[in-house]
PDB file of N, CA and C in Angstrom:
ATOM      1  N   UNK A  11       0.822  -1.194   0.000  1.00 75.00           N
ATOM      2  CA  UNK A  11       0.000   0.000   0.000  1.00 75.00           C
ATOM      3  C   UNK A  11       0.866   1.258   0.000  1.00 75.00           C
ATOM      4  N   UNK A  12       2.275   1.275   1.026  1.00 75.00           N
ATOM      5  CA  UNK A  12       2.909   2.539   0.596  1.00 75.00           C
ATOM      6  C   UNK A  12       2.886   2.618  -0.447  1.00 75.00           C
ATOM      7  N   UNK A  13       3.681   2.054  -1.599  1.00 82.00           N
ATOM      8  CA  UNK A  13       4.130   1.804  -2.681  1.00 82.00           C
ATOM      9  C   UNK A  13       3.165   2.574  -3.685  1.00 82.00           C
ATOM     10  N   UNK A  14       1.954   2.199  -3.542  1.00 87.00           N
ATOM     11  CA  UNK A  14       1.073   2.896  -4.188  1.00 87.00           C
ATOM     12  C   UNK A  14       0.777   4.185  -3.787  1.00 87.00           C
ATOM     13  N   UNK A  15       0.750   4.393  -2.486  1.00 82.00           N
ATOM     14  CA  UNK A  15       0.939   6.217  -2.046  1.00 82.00           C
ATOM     15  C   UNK A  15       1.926   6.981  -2.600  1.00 82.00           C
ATOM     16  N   UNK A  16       3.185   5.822  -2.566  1.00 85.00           N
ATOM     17  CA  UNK A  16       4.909   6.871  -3.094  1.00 85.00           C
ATOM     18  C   UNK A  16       4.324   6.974  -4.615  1.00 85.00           C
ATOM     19  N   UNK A  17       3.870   6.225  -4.971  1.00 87.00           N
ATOM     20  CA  UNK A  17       3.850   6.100  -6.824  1.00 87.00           C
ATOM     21  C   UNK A  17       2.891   7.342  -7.003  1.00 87.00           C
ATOM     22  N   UNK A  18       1.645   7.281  -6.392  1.00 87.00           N
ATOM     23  CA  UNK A  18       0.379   8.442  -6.594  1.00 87.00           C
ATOM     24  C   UNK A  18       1.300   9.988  -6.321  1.00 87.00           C
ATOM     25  N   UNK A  19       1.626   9.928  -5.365  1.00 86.00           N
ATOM     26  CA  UNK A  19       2.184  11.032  -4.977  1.00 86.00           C
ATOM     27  C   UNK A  19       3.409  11.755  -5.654  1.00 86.00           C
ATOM     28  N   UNK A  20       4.441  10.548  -6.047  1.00 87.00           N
ATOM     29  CA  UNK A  20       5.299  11.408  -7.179  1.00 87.00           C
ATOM     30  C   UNK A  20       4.605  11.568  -8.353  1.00 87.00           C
ATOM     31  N   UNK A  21       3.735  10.914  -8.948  1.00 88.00           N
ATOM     32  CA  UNK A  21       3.203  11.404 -10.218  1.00 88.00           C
ATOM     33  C   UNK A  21       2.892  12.588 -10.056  1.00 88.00           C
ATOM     34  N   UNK A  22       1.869  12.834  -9.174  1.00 87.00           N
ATOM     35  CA  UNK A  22       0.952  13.980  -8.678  1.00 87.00           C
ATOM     36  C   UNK A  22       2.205  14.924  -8.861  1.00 87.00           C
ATOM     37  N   UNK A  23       2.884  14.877  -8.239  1.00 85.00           N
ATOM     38  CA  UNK A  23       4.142  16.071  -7.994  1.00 85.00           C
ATOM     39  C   UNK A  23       4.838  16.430  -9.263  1.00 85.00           C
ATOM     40  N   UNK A  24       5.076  15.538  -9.871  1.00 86.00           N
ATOM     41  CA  UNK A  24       5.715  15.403 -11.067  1.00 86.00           C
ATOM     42  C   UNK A  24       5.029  16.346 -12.249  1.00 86.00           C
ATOM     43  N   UNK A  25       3.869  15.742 -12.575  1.00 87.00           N
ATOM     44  CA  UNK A  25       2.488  16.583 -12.637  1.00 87.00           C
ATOM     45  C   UNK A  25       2.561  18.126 -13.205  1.00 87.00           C
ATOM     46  N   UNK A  26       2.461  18.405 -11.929  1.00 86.00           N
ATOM     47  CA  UNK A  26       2.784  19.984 -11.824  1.00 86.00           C
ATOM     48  C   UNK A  26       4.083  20.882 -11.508  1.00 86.00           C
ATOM     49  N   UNK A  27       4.913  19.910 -11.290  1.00 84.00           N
ATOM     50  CA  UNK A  27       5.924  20.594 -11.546  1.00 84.00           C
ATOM     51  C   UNK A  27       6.835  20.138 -12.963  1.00 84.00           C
ATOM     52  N   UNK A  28       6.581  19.143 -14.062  1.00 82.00           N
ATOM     53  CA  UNK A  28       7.149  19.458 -14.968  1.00 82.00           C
ATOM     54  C   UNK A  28       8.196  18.446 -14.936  1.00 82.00           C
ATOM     55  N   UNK A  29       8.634  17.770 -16.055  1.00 84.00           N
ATOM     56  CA  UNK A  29       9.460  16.639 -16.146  1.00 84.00           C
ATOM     57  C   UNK A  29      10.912  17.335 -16.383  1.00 84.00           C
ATOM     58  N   UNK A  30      11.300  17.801 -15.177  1.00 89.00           N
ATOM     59  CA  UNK A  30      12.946  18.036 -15.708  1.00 89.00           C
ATOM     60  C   UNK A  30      13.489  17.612 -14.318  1.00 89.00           C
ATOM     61  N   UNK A  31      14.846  17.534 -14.122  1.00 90.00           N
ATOM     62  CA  UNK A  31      15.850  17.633 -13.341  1.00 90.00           C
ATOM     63  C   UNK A  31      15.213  17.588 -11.963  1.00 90.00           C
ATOM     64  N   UNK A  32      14.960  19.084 -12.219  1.00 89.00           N
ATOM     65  CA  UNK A  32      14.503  19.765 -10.502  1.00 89.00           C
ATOM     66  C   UNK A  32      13.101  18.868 -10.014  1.00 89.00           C
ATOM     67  N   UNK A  33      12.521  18.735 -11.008  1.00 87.00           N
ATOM     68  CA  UNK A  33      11.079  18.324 -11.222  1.00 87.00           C
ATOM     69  C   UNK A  33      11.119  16.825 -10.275  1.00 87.00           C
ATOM     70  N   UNK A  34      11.603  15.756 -11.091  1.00 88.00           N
ATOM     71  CA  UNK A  34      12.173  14.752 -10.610  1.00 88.00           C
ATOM     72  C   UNK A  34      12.452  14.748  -9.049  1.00 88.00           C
ATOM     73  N   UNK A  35      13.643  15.330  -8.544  1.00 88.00           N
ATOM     74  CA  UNK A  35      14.368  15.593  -7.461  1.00 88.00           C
ATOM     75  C   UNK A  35      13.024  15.876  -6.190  1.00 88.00           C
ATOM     76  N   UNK A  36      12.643  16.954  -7.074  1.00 87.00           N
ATOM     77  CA  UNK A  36      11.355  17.757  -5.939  1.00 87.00           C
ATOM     78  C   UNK A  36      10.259  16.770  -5.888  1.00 87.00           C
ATOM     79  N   UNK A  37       9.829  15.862  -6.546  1.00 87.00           N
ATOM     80  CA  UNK A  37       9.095  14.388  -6.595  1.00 87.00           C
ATOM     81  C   UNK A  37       9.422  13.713  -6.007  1.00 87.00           C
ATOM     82  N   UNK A  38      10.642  13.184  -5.817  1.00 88.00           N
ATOM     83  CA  UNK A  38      11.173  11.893  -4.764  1.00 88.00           C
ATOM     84  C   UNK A  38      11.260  12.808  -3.804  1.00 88.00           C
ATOM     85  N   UNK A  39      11.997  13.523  -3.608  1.00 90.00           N
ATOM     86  CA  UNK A  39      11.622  14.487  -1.954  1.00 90.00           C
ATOM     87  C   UNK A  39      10.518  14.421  -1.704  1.00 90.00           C
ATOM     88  N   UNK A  40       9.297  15.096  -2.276  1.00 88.00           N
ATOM     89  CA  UNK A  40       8.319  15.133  -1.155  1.00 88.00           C
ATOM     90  C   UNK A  40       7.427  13.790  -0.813  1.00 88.00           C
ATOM     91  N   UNK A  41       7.571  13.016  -2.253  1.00 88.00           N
ATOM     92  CA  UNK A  41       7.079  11.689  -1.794  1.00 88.00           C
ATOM     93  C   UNK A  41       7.634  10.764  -1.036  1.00 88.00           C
ATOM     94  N   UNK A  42       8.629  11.432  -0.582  1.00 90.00           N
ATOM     95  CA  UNK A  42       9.604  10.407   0.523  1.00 90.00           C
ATOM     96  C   UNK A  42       8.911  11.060   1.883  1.00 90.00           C
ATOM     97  N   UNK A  43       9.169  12.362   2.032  1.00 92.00           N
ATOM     98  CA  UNK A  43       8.331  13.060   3.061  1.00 92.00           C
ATOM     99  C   UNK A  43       6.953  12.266   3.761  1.00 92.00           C
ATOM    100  N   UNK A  44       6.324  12.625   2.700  1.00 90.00           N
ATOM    101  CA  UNK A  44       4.659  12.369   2.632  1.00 90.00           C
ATOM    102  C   UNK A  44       4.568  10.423   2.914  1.00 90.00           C
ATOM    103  N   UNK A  45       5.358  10.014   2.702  1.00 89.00           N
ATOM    104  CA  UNK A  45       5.266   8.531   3.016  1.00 89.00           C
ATOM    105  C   UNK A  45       5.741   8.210   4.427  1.00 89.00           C
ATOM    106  N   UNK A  46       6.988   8.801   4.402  1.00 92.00           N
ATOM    107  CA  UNK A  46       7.570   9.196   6.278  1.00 92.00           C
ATOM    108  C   UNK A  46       6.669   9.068   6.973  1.00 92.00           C
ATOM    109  N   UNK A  47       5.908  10.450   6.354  1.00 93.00           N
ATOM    110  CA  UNK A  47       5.053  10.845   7.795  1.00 93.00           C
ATOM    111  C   UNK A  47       3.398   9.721   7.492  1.00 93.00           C
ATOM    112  N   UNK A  48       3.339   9.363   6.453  1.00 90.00           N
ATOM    113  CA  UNK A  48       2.155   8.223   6.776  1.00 90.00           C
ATOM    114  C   UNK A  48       2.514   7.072   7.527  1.00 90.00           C
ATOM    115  N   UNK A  49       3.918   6.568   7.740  1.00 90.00           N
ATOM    116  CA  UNK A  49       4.566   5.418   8.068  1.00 90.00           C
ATOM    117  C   UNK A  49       4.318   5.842   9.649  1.00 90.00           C
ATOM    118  N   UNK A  50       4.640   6.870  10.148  1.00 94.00           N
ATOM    119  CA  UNK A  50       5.228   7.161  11.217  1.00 94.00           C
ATOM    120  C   UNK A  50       3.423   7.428  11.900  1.00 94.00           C
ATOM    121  N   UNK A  51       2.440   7.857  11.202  1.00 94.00           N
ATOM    122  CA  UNK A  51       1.548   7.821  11.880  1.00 94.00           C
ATOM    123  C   UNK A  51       0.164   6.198  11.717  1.00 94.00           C
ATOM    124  N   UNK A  52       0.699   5.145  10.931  1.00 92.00           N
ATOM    125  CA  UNK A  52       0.603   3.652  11.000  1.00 92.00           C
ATOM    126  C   UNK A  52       1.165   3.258  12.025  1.00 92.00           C
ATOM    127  N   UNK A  53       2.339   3.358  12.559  1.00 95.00           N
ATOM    128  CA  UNK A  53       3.329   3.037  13.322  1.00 95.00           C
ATOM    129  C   UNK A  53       2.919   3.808  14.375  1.00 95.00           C
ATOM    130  N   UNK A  54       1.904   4.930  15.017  1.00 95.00           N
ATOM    131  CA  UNK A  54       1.791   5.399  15.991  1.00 95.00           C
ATOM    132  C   UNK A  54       0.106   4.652  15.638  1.00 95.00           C
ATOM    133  N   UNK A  55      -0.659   4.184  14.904  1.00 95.00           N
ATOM    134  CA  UNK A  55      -2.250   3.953  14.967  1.00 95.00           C
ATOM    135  C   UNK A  55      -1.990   2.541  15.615  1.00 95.00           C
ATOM    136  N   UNK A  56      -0.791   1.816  15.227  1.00 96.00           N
ATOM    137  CA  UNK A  56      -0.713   0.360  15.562  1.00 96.00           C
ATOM    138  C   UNK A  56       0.330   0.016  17.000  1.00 96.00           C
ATOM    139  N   UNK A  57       0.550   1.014  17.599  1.00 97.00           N
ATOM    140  CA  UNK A  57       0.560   0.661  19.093  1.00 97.00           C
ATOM    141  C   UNK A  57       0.182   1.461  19.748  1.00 97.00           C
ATOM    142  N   UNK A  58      -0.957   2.185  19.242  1.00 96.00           N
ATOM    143  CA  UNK A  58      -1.674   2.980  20.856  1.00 96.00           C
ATOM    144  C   UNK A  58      -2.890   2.458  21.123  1.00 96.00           C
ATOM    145  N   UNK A  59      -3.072   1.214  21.060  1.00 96.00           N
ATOM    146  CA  UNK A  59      -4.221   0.056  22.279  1.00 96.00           C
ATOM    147  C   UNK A  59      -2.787  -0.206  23.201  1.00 96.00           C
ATOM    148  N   UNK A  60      -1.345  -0.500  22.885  1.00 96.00           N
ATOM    149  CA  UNK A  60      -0.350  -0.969  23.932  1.00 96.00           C
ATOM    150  C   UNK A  60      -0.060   0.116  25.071  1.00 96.00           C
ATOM    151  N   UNK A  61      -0.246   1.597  23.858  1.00 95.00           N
ATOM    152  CA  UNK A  61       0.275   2.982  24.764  1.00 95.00           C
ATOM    153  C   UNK A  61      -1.134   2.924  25.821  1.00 95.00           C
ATOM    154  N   UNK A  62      -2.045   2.748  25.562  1.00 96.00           N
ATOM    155  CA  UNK A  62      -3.935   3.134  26.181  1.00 96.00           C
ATOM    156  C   UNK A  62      -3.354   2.604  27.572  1.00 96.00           C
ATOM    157  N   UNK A  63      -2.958   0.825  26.730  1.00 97.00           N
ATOM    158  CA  UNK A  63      -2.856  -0.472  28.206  1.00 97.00           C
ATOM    159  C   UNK A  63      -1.779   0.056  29.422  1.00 97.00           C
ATOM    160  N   UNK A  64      -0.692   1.076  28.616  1.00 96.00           N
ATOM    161  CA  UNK A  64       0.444   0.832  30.029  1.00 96.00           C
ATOM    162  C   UNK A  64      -0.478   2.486  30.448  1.00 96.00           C
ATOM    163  N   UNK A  65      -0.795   3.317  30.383  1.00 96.00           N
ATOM    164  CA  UNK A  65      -1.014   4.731  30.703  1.00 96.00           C
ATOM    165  C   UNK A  65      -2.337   4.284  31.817  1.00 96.00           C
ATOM    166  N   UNK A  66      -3.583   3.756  31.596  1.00 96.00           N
ATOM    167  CA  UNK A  66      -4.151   3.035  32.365  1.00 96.00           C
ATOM    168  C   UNK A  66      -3.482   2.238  33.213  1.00 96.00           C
ATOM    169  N   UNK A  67      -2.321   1.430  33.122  1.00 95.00           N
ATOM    170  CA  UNK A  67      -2.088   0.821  34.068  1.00 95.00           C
ATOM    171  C   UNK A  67      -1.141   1.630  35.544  1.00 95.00           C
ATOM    172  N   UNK A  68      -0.727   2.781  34.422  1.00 95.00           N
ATOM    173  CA  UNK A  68       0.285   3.723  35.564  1.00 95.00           C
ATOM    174  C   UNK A  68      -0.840   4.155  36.262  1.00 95.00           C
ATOM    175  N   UNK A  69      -1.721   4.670  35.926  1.00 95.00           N
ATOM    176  CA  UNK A  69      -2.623   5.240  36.055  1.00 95.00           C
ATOM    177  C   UNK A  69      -3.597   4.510  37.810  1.00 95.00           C
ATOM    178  N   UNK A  70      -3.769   3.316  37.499  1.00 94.00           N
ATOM    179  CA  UNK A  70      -4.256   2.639  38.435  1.00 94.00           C
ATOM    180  C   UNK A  70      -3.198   2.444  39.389  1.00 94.00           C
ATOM    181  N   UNK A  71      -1.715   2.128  39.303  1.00 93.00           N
ATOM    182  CA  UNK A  71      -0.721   2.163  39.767  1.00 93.00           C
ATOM    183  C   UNK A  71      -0.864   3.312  40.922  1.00 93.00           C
ATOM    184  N   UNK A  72      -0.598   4.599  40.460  1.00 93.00           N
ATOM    185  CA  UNK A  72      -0.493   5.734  41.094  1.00 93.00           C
ATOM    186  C   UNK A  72      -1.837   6.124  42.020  1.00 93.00           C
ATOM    187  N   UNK A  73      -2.672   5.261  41.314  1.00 89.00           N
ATOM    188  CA  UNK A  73      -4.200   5.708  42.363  1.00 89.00           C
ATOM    189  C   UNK A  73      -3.829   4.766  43.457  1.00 89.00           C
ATOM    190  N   UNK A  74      -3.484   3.538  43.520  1.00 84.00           N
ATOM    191  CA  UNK A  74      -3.552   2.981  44.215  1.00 84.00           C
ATOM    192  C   UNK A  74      -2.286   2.994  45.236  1.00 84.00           C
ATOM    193  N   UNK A  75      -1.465   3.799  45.192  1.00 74.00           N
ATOM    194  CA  UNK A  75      -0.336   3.876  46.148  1.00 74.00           C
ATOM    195  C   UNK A  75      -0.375   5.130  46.947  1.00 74.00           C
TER     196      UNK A  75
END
């Protein structure tokens, strides 16, 4: 599924900015960006039931001491 975000997204970029050099360059940049930050917020959707479990558990921890 990235794969298909990086691909959509450099086209898109590509697009409008024009098939040269810079064009290119400024395409893999931001579709590297824009995939980063989807990775990084998958990677934060798929352990916060673990983050919920320990914050509740400090949580009961600290009430109870």
């Amino acid at each position: 599924m990235m794969e298909v975000l990086f691909l959509l997204i450099f086209v898109g970029v590509l697009f409008f900015t024009g098939l040269t050099v810079l064009g290119v360059v400024l395409s893999i940049g931001l579709s590297f960006l824009f995939v980063l930050a989807f990775g990084m917020l998958a990677v934060f959707l798929k352990m916060l039931p673990w983050l919920l479990i320990i914050m509740i558990g400090i949580w009961l921890f600290k009430k109870n001491t």
